[in-house]
Amino acid sequence: DQQVKQNSPSLSVQEGRISILNCDYTNSMFDYFLWYKKYPAEGPTFLISISSIKDKNEDGRFTVFLNKSAKHLSLHIVPSQPGDSAVYFCAANSWGKLQFGAGTQVVVTP
Amino acid sequence: NAGVTQTPKFQVLKTGQSMTLQCAQDMNHEYMSWYRQDPGMGLRLIHYSVGAGITDQGEVPNGYNVSRSTTEDFPLRLLSAAPSQTSVYFCASSPTQNTEAFFGQGTRLTVV
């Protein structure tokens, strides 16, 4: 039973615009959420995280929002750049065990 | 700064063969784990270790064994390869259970 879901398999966004990626989870025991970025033939690289006690975390162009009551988090990338084209995975942590969503392929167009 | 190193990068096995996927990290991380990634799915946890001598099962452990004799190394053994184990395998490490994990570049395994 998939406890972390990314319902949009792909997203196309124009360079300079905002990218919004969404993620839903079902397990209220998750206490730490992460976003990873993955290029083809490479391992995932950590992007940004948020603790369950916060509702927002910002790092440069990347902001993650957490809505615990809705069990929903989102990643905002602004402005989007061509190098942001990759697959983005949402992950939820429970005692060190990460559960991943299926990923969203982001394509940034000129 | 090597980080997490996985070998080999590619491997083709025949059904029934056994092999070991190697994983080493040089960051002195206590927590290490193995994931597999299949098309249309996220990464799924196979086995993990919270320190040398301690391992436990993840979400999809069947057909795989692990051991952790040192902090640096966490090999994954396929006992008798099956086509269902065709996948991309990622090893990861983190300083603790509740910090971000660092991933290796992956091993693409094909079982024919």
Coordinates of C-alpha atoms in Angstrom, one line a residue:
Chain A
D1 CA 0.0 0.0 0.0
Q2 CA 1.6 3.2 -1.2
Q3 CA 1.8 5.7 1.7
V4 CA 3.4 8.5 -0.3
K5 CA 1.8 9.6 -3.6
Q6 CA 2.8 12.0 -6.3
N7 CA -0.2 12.1 -8.6
S8 CA 1.3 14.1 -11.4
P9 CA 3.8 12.0 -13.4
S10 CA 5.0 15.0 -15.4
L11 CA 5.1 18.8 -15.4
S12 CA 6.1 21.2 -18.1
V13 CA 6.9 24.7 -17.1
Q14 CA 8.4 27.7 -18.9
E15 CA 11.8 29.0 -17.9
G16 CA 11.4 31.8 -15.3
R17 CA 8.0 30.6 -14.2
I18 CA 7.1 28.8 -10.9
S19 CA 7.1 25.0 -10.7
I20 CA 4.8 23.5 -8.1
L21 CA 5.1 19.8 -7.3
N22 CA 2.6 18.1 -5.0
C23 CA 2.8 15.1 -2.7
D24 CA 0.3 13.4 -0.5
Y25 CA 0.8 10.9 2.3
T26 CA -1.4 8.7 4.5
N27 CA 0.7 7.8 7.5
S28 CA 0.5 10.4 10.3
M29 CA 3.6 8.9 12.0
F30 CA 5.9 10.4 9.3
D31 CA 7.9 13.1 11.1
Y32 CA 10.3 14.4 8.4
F33 CA 9.8 15.0 4.7
L34 CA 12.3 15.4 2.0
W35 CA 12.5 16.2 -1.7
Y36 CA 15.1 14.6 -4.0
K37 CA 16.1 15.5 -7.5
K38 CA 17.3 12.8 -9.9
Y39 CA 19.0 13.0 -13.3
P40 CA 19.1 10.0 -15.6
A41 CA 21.8 7.4 -14.7
E42 CA 22.6 9.2 -11.4
G43 CA 21.5 8.6 -7.8
P44 CA 19.0 10.9 -6.2
T45 CA 20.4 14.1 -4.7
F46 CA 18.9 15.8 -1.7
L47 CA 17.2 19.0 -2.3
I48 CA 15.3 20.3 0.7
S49 CA 13.5 18.9 3.8
I50 CA 10.9 19.9 6.4
S51 CA 10.2 18.6 9.9
S52 CA 6.6 17.8 10.8
I53 CA 6.7 20.6 13.4
K54 CA 7.1 23.3 10.7
D55 CA 4.9 24.4 7.8
K56 CA 7.4 26.0 5.6
N57 CA 11.1 25.7 4.8
E58 CA 13.0 27.8 2.2
D59 CA 16.4 27.4 0.6
G60 CA 17.1 29.8 -2.2
R61 CA 14.8 29.1 -5.1
F62 CA 13.2 26.1 -3.4
T63 CA 10.4 26.2 -0.8
V64 CA 8.6 23.3 0.7
F65 CA 5.2 23.7 2.3
L66 CA 3.7 21.2 4.7
N67 CA 0.0 21.0 5.5
K68 CA -0.3 18.3 8.2
S69 CA -4.1 18.4 8.5
A70 CA -4.4 17.7 4.8
K71 CA -1.3 15.3 4.8
H72 CA 0.0 17.2 1.9
L73 CA 3.3 18.8 1.0
S74 CA 4.4 20.8 -2.0
L75 CA 7.7 22.0 -3.5
H76 CA 7.9 25.4 -5.2
I77 CA 10.7 26.2 -7.5
V78 CA 11.0 29.8 -8.6
P79 CA 12.2 30.9 -11.0
S80 CA 12.5 27.6 -12.9
Q81 CA 15.7 27.1 -14.8
P82 CA 16.7 24.6 -17.6
G83 CA 18.9 22.8 -15.2
D84 CA 15.9 22.0 -13.0
S85 CA 14.7 19.5 -15.7
A86 CA 14.8 16.2 -13.8
V87 CA 12.6 13.7 -11.9
Y88 CA 11.6 14.9 -8.4
F89 CA 10.8 12.5 -5.6
C90 CA 9.0 13.2 -2.5
A91 CA 10.0 11.1 0.5
A92 CA 8.6 10.7 4.0
N93 CA 10.8 9.5 6.9
S94 CA 9.7 7.2 9.8
W95 CA 12.5 6.0 12.0
G96 CA 15.0 6.3 9.2
K97 CA 13.0 4.4 6.7
L98 CA 12.2 6.5 3.7
Q99 CA 9.0 5.9 1.7
F100 CA 9.1 7.5 -1.7
G101 CA 6.5 8.7 -4.1
A102 CA 6.6 7.6 -7.7
G103 CA 8.2 10.8 -8.9
T104 CA 7.3 13.8 -11.1
Q105 CA 9.2 14.4 -14.3
V106 CA 9.8 18.2 -14.7
V107 CA 10.7 19.7 -18.0
V108 CA 11.6 23.3 -18.2
T109 CA 11.2 24.8 -21.6
P110 CA 12.8 28.0 -23.0
Chain B
N1 CA 35.3 13.3 -1.6
A2 CA 33.9 10.0 -2.8
G3 CA 30.7 9.9 -0.7
V4 CA 28.7 6.7 -1.4
T5 CA 30.4 4.3 -4.0
Q6 CA 28.5 1.4 -5.6
T7 CA 30.0 -1.3 -7.7
P8 CA 29.4 -2.6 -10.3
K9 CA 27.5 0.1 -12.3
F10 CA 25.9 -2.5 -14.6
Q11 CA 25.5 -6.3 -14.3
V12 CA 23.7 -9.0 -16.3
L13 CA 22.9 -12.3 -14.5
K14 CA 21.3 -15.5 -15.5
T15 CA 18.4 -16.8 -13.5
G16 CA 19.6 -18.7 -10.5
Q17 CA 23.0 -17.0 -10.3
S18 CA 24.1 -15.3 -7.1
M19 CA 26.1 -12.0 -6.8
T20 CA 27.0 -9.3 -4.4
L21 CA 26.4 -5.6 -5.0
Q22 CA 29.0 -3.6 -3.2
C23 CA 28.4 -0.3 -1.3
A24 CA 31.0 1.8 0.6
Q25 CA 30.8 5.2 2.2
D26 CA 33.6 7.3 3.5
M27 CA 31.5 9.8 5.6
N28 CA 31.5 7.7 8.8
H29 CA 27.7 7.5 8.6
E30 CA 26.0 5.0 11.0
Y31 CA 22.9 4.5 9.0
M32 CA 23.0 2.7 5.6
S33 CA 20.3 1.3 3.4
W34 CA 19.5 -0.4 0.1
Y35 CA 16.7 0.6 -2.3
R36 CA 15.4 -0.6 -5.6
Q37 CA 13.8 1.5 -8.2
D38 CA 11.4 0.1 -10.8
P39 CA 9.7 1.9 -13.7
G40 CA 6.7 4.0 -12.6
M41 CA 7.5 3.5 -8.9
G42 CA 9.5 5.3 -6.3
L43 CA 12.4 3.8 -4.5
R44 CA 11.5 0.9 -2.2
L45 CA 13.5 0.0 0.9
I46 CA 15.1 -3.5 0.8
H47 CA 17.3 -3.7 3.9
Y48 CA 18.8 -1.2 6.2
S49 CA 21.4 -0.9 9.0
V50 CA 21.6 1.4 12.0
G51 CA 25.3 0.6 12.7
A52 CA 27.9 -2.1 12.4
G53 CA 26.5 -5.5 13.3
I54 CA 22.9 -4.4 13.1
T55 CA 20.6 -4.9 10.1
D56 CA 16.9 -5.1 9.5
Q57 CA 14.4 -5.7 6.8
G58 CA 12.7 -3.0 4.8
E59 CA 9.6 -3.1 2.5
V60 CA 10.8 -5.7 -0.1
P61 CA 13.5 -7.9 1.6
N62 CA 12.7 -11.3 0.0
G63 CA 15.6 -12.7 -2.1
Y64 CA 18.2 -10.4 -0.6
N65 CA 20.7 -10.7 2.3
V66 CA 22.8 -8.0 3.9
S67 CA 25.5 -7.8 6.5
R68 CA 27.3 -4.9 8.2
S69 CA 30.7 -5.9 9.5
T70 CA 32.2 -2.4 9.3
T71 CA 30.8 1.1 9.4
E72 CA 32.0 1.8 5.8
D73 CA 30.6 -1.2 3.9
F74 CA 27.1 -2.6 3.4
P75 CA 27.0 -5.3 0.7
L76 CA 23.7 -6.6 -0.8
R77 CA 23.6 -10.3 -1.8
L78 CA 21.3 -11.8 -4.3
L79 CA 21.0 -15.5 -3.3
S80 CA 19.4 -16.9 -6.5
A81 CA 18.6 -14.2 -9.1
A82 CA 15.2 -14.0 -10.6
P83 CA 13.9 -11.9 -13.5
S84 CA 11.7 -10.0 -10.9
Q85 CA 14.9 -8.7 -9.4
T86 CA 15.7 -6.8 -12.6
S87 CA 15.9 -3.2 -11.3
V88 CA 18.2 -0.3 -10.5
Y89 CA 19.6 -0.6 -7.0
F90 CA 20.7 2.4 -4.9
C91 CA 22.7 2.4 -1.7
A92 CA 22.4 5.3 0.7
S93 CA 23.9 6.5 3.9
S94 CA 23.0 9.1 6.5
P95 CA 24.6 10.3 9.8
T96 CA 21.4 9.5 11.8
Q97 CA 18.0 8.1 11.1
N98 CA 16.4 11.5 10.8
T99 CA 18.7 13.4 8.4
E100 CA 18.9 13.4 4.7
A101 CA 20.3 10.4 3.0
F102 CA 23.2 10.5 0.5
F103 CA 22.8 8.1 -2.5
G104 CA 25.3 6.2 -4.6
Q105 CA 25.1 6.4 -8.4
G106 CA 23.2 3.1 -8.7
T107 CA 23.7 -0.4 -10.1
R108 CA 21.6 -1.4 -13.1
L109 CA 20.9 -5.2 -12.8
T110 CA 19.3 -7.3 -15.5
V111 CA 18.4 -10.9 -14.8
V112 CA 17.7 -13.0 -17.9

